[in-house]
Short mmCIF file of N, CA and C in Angstrom, two decimals:
data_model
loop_
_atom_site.label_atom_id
_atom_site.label_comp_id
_atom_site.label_asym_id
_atom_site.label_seq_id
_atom_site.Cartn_x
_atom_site.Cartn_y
_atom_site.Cartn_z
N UNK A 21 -113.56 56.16 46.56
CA UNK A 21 -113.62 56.95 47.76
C UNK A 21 -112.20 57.19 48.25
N UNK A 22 -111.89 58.64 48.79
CA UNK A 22 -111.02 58.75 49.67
C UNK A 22 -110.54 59.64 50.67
N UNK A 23 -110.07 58.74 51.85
CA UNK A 23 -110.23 59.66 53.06
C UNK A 23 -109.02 59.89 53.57
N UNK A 24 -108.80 61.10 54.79
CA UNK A 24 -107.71 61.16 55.16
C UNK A 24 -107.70 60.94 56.85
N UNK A 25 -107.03 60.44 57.08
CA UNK A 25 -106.48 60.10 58.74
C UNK A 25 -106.34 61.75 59.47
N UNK A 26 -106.55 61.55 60.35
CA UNK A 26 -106.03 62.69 61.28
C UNK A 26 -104.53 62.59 61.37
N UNK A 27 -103.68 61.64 61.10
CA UNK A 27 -102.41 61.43 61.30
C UNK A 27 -101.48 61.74 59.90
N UNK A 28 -102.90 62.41 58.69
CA UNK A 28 -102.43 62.37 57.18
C UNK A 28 -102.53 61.19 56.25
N UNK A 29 -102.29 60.12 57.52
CA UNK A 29 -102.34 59.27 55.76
C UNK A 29 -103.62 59.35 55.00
N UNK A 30 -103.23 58.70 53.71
CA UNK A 30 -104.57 58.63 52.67
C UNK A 30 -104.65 57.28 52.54
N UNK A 31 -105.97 57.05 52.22
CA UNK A 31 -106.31 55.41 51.77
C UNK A 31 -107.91 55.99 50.63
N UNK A 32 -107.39 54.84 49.62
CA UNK A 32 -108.43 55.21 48.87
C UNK A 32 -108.63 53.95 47.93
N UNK A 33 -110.14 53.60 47.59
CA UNK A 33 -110.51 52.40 47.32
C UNK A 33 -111.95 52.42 47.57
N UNK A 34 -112.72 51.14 47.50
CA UNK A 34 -113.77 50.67 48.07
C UNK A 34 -113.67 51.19 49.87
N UNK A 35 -114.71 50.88 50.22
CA UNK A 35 -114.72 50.88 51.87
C UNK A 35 -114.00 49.89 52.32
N UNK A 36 -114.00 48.18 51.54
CA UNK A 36 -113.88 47.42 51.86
C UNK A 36 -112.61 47.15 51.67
N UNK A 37 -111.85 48.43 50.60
CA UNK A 37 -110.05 48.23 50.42
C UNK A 37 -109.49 48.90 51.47
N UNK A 38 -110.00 49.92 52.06
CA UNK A 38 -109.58 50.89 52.60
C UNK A 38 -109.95 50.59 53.98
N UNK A 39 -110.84 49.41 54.41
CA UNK A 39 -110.78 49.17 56.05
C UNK A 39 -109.40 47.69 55.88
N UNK A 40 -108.95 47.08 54.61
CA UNK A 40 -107.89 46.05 54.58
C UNK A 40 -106.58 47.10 54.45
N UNK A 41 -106.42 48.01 53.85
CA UNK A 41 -105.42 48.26 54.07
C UNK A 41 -105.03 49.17 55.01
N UNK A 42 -106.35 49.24 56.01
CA UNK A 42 -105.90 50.55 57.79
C UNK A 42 -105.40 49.01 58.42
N UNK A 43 -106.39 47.90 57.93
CA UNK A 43 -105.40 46.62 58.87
C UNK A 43 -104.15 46.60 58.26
N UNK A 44 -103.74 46.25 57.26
CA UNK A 44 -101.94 45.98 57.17
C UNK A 44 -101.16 46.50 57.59
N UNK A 45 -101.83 48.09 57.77
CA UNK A 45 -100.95 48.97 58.64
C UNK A 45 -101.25 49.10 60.18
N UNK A 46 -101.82 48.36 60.97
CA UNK A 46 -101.95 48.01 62.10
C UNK A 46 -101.24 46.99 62.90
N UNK A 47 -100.92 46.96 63.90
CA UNK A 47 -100.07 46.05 64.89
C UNK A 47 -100.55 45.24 65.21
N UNK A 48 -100.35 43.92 65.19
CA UNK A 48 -101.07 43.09 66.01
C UNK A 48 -102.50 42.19 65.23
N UNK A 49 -102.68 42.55 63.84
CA UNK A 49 -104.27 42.44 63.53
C UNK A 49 -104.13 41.59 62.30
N UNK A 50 -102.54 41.31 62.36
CA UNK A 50 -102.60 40.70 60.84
C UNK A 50 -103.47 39.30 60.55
N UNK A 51 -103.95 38.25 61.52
CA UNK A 51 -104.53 37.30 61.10
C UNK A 51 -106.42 37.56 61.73
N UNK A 52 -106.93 38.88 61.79
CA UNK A 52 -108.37 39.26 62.07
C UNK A 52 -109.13 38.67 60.84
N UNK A 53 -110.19 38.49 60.83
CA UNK A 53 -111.28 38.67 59.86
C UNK A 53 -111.04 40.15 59.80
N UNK A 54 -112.25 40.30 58.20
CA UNK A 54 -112.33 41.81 58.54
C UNK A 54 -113.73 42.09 59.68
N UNK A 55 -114.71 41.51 60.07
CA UNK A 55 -115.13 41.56 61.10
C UNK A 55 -114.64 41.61 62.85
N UNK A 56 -113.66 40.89 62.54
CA UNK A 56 -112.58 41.31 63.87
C UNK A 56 -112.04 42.52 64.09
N UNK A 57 -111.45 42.53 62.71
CA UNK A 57 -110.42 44.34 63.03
C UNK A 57 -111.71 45.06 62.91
N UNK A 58 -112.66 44.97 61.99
CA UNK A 58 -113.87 45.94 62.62
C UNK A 58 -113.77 46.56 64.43
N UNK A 59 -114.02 45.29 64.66
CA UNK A 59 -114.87 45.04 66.43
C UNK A 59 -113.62 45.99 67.04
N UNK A 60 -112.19 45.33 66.14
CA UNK A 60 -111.13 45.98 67.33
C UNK A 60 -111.07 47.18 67.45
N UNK A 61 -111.30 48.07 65.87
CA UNK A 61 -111.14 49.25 65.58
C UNK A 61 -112.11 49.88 66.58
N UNK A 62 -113.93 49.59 66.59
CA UNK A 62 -114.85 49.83 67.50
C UNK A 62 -114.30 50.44 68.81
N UNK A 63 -113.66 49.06 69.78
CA UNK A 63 -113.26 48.73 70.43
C UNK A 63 -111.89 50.21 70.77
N UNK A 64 -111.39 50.68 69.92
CA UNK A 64 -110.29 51.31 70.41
C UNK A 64 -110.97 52.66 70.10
N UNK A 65 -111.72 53.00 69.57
CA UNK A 65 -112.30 53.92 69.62
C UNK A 65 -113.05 54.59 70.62
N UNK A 66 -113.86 53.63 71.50
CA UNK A 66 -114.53 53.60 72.31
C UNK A 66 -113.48 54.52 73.43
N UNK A 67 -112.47 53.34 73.45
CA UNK A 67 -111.08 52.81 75.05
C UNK A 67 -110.27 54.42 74.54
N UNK A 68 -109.75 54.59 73.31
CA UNK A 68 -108.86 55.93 73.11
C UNK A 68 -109.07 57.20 72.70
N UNK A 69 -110.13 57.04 72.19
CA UNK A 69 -110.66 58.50 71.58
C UNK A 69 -112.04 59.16 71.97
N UNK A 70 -113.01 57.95 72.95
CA UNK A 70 -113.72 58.17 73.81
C UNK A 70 -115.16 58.84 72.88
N UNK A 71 -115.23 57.78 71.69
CA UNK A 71 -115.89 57.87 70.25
C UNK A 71 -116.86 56.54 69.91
N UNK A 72 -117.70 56.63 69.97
CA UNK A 72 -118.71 55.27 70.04
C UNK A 72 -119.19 55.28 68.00
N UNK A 73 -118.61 54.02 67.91
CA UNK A 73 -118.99 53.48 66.42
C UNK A 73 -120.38 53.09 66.55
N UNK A 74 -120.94 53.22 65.49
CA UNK A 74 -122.38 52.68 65.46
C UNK A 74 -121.99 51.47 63.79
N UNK A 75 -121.06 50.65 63.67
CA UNK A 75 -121.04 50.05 62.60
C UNK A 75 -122.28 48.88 62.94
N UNK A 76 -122.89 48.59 61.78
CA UNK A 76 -123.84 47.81 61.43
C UNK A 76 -123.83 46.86 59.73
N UNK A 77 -124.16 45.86 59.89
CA UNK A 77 -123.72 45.01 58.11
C UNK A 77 -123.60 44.09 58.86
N UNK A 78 -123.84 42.94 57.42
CA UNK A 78 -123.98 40.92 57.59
C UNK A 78 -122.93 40.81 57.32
N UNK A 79 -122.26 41.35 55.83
CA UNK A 79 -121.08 41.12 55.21
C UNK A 79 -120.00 42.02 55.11
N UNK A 80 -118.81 41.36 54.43
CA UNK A 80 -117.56 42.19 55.18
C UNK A 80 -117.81 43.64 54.63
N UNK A 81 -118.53 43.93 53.28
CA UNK A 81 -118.67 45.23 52.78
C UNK A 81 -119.34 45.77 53.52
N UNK A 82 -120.63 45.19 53.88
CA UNK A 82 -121.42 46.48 54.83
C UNK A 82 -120.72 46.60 56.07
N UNK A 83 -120.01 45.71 56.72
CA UNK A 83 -119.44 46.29 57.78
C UNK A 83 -118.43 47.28 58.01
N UNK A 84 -117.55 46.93 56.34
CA UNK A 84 -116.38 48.44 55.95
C UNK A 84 -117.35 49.62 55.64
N UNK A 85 -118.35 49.65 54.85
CA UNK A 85 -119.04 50.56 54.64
C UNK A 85 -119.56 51.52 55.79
N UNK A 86 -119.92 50.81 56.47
CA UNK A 86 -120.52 51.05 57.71
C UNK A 86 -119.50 51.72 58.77
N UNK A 87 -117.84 51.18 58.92
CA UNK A 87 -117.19 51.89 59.51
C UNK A 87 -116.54 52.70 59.04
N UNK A 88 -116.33 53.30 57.75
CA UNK A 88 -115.91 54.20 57.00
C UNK A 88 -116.85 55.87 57.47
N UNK A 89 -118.38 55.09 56.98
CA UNK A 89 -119.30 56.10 57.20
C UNK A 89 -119.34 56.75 58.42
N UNK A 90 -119.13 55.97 59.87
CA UNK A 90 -119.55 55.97 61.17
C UNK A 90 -117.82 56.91 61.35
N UNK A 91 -116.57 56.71 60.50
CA UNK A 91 -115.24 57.52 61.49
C UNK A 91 -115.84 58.78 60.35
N UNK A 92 -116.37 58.60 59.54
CA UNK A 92 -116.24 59.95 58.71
C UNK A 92 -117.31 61.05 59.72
N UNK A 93 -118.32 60.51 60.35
CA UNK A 93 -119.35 61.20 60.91
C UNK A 93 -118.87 61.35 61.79
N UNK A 94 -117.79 60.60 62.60
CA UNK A 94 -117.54 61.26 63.85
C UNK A 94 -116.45 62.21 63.96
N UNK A 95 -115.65 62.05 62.82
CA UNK A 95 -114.49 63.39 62.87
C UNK A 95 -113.03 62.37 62.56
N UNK A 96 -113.35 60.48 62.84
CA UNK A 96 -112.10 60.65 62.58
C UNK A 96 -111.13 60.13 61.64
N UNK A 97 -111.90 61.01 60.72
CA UNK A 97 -111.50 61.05 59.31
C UNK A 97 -112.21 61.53 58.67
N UNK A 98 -111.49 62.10 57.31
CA UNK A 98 -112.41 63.09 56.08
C UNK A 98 -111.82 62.63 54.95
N UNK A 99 -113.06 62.97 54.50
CA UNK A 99 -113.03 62.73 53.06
C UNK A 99 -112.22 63.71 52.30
N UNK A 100 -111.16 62.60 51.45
CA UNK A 100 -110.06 63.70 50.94
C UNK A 100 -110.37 64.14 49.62
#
């Protein structure tokens, strides 16, 4: 899979490479689960872009899966 940022970058991988490597490139998130930077990502979406995630999953894949699917449906991000 691969998608592009509204800001350009590309990330491409599993769901589950590509929600670890939007964390490495994030401030602040380096010691999250990936269930954390999930929640945070949620979380800033909600607070900055005024964009409600619907992520859902037990494990760390369905939860990348799940937020991959949920920014692609909302606009913020496409599939490159």
């Amino acid at each position: 899979m691969k998608i592009v940022m509204r800001d350009g970058r590309v990330f491409q991988g599993t769901a589950l490479q590509i929600v670890k490597a939007m964390q490495d490139m994030a401030f602040g998130v380096e010691d999250f689960t990936v269930p954390k930077y999930i929640e945070w990502v949620v979380a800033n979406a909600r607070k900055f872009e005024e964009v409600a995630l619907n992520v859902k999953g037990e494990t760390d894949e369905e939860l990348a899966a799940s937020l991959v699917s949920e920014m692609l449906r909302t606009g913020l991000t496409a599939k490159g």
